[in-house]
Every structure is written in structure tokens, then in C-alpha cells.
Coordinates of N, CA, C and O in Angstrom, one line a residue:
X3 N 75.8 74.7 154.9 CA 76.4 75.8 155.6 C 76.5 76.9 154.5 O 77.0 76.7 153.4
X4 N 76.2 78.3 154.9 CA 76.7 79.5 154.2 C 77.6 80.0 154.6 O 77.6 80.1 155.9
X5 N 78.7 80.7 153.6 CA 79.7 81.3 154.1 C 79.2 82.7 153.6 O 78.3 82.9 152.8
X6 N 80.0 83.7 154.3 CA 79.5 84.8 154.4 C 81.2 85.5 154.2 O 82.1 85.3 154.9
X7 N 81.1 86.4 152.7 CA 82.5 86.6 152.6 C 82.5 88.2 152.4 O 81.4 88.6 151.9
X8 N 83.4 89.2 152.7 CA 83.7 89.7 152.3 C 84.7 90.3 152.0 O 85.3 90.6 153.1
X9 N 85.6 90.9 150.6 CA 86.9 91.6 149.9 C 86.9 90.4 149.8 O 87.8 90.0 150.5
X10 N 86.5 89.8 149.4 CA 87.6 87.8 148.6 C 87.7 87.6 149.8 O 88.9 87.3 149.8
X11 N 87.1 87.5 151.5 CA 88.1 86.9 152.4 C 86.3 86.0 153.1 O 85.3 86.5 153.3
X12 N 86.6 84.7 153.1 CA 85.9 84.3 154.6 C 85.6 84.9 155.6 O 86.5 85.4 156.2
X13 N 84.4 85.1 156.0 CA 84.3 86.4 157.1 C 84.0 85.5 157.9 O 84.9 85.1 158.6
X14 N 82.5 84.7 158.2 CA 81.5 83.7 158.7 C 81.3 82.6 158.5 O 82.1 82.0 157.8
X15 N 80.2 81.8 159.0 CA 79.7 80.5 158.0 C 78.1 80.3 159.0 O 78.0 79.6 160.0
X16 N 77.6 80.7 158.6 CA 76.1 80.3 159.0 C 75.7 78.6 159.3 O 76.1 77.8 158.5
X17 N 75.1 78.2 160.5 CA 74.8 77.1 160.5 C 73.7 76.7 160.5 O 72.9 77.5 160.9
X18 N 73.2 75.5 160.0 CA 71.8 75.3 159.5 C 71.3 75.1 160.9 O 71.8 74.5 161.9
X19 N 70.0 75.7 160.7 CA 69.0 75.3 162.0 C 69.3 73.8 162.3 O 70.1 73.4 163.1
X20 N 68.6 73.0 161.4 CA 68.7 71.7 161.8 C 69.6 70.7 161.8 O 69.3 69.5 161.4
X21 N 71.0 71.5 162.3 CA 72.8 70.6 162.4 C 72.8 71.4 163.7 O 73.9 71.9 163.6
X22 N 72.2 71.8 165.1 CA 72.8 72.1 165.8 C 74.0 71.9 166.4 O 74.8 72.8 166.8
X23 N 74.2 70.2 166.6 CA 75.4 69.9 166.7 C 76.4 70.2 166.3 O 77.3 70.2 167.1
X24 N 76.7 71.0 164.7 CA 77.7 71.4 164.1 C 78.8 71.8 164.4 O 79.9 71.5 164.0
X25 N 78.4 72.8 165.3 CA 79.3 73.9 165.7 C 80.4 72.7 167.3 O 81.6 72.8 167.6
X26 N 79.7 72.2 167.6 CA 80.2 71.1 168.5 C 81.8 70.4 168.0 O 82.9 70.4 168.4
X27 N 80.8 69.7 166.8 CA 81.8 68.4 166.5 C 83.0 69.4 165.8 O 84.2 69.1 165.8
X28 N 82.4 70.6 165.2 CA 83.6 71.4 164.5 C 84.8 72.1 165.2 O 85.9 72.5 164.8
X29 N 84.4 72.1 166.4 CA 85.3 72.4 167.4 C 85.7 71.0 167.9 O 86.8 70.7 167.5
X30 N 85.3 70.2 168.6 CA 85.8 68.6 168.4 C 87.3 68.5 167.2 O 88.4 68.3 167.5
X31 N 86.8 68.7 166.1 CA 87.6 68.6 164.9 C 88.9 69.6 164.9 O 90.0 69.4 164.3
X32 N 88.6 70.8 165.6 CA 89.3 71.6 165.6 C 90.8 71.5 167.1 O 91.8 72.1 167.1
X33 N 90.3 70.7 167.9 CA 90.8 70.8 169.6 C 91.6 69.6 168.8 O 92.8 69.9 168.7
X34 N 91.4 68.4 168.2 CA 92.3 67.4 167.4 C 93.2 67.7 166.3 O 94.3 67.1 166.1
X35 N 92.5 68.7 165.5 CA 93.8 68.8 164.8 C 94.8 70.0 165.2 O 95.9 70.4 164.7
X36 N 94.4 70.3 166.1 CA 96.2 71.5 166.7 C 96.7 70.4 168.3 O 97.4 70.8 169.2
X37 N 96.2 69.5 168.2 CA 96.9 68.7 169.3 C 98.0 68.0 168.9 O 97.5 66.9 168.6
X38 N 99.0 68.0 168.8 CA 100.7 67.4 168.0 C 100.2 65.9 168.2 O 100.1 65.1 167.3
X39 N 100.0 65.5 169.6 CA 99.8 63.9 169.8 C 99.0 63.2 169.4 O 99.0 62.1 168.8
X40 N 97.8 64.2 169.7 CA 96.4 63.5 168.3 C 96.6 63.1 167.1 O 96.0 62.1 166.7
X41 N 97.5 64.0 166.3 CA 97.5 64.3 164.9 C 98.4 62.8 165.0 O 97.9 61.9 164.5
X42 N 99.4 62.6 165.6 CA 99.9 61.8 165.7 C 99.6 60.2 166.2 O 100.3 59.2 165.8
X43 N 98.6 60.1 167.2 CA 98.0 58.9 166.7 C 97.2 58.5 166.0 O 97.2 57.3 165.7
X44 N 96.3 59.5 165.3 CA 95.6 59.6 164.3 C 96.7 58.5 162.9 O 96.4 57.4 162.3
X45 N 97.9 59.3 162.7 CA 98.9 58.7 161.7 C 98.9 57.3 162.3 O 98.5 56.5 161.5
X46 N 99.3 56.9 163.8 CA 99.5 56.0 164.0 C 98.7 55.0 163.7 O 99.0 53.9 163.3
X47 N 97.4 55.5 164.0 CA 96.1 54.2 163.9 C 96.0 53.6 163.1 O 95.8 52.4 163.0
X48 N 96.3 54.8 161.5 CA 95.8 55.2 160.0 C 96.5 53.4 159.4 O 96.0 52.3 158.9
X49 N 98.2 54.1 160.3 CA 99.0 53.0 159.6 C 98.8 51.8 160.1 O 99.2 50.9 159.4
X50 N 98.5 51.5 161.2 CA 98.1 50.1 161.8 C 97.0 49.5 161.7 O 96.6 48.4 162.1
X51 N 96.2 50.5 161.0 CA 94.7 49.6 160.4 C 95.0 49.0 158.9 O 94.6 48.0 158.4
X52 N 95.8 50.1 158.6 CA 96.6 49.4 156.6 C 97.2 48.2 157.2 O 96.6 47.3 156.6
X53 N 98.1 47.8 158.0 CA 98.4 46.8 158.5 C 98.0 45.9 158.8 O 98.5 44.8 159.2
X54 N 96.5 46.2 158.8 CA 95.1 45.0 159.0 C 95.3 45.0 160.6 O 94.8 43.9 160.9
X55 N 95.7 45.6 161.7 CA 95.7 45.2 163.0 C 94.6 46.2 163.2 O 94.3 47.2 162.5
X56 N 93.9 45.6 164.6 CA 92.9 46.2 165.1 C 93.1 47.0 166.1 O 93.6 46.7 167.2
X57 N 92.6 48.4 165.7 CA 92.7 49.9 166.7 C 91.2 50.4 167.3 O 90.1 50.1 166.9
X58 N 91.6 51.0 168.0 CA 89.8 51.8 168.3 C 90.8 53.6 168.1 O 91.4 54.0 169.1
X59 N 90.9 54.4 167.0 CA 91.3 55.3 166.9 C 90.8 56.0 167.4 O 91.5 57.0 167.7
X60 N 89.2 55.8 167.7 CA 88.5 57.0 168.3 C 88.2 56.7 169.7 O 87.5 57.4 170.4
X61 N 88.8 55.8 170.0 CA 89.0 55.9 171.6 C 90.2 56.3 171.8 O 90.2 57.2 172.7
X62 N 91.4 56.0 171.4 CA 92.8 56.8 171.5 C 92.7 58.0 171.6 O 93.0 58.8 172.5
X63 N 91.9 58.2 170.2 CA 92.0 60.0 170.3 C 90.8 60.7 171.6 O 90.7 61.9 171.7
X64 N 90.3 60.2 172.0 CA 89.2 60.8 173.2 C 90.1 60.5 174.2 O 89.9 61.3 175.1
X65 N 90.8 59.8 174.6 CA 91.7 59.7 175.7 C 92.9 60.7 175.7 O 93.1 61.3 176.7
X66 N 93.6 60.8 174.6 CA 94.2 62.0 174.9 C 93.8 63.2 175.2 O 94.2 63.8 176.2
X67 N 93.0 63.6 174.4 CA 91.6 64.6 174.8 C 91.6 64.8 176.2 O 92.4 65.6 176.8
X68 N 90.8 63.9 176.8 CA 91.0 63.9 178.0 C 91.7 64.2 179.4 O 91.4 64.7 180.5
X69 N 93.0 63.3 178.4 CA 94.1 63.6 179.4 C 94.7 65.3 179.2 O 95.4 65.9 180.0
X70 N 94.2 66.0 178.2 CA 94.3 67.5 178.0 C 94.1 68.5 179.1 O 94.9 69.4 179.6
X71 N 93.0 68.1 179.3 CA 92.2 68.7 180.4 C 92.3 68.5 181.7 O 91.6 69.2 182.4

């Protein structure tokens, strides 16, 4: 990715032809981390996988998602 800056600030960021997906999952990335509950099972999973118990985090987190909408 190029970023495109100008005065010292982040203006852009160019995506590579062949990541079209990018721009997808970066918004994906983005709708999770300003969701309070997400961020929050996210923690939760984090710590119950250190606990050795078995999660599917990424089905938690696509279900709340879900239920967003």
C-alpha cells in the first residue's frame, strides 16, 4: 500500500491492483473495531483461549455483526 501524505498529515493510501479485496476486509476491520460488543468479545475469546477452552471468535464476532444490521 502507498500512502499519500501531505503537510506531515495522511491524506490517502493507494491499493494495490492485485489486493482488491483490501479495501473490503479493511472496512470489515474497521465496522469491529468501533463496535463496543465486538471489541468486547474479541477480549473475551482472547482470554478464554489463554485458558485453553475452545472458542470460534470469528464466528462470535460475525454474529454480532450481523445482529447489527
Amino acid at each position: 500500500m502507498v500512502t499519500v501524505t501531505g503537510e506531515g498529515r495522511r491524506l490517502a493510501a493507494v491499493v494495490p491492483a492485485d489486493q482488491p479485496d483490501l479495501i473490503a476486509r479493511l472496512r470489515e476491520t474497521i465496522d469491529v473495531l468501533s463496535d463496543n460488543d465486538a471489541v468486547q468479545a474479541i477480549i473475551e475469546s482472547r482470554a478464554s483461549i489463554a485458558r485453553g477452552e475452545d472458542l470460534r471468535g470469528r464466528d462470535v464476532i460475525r454474529g454480532l455483526l450481523d445482529g447489527r444490521q
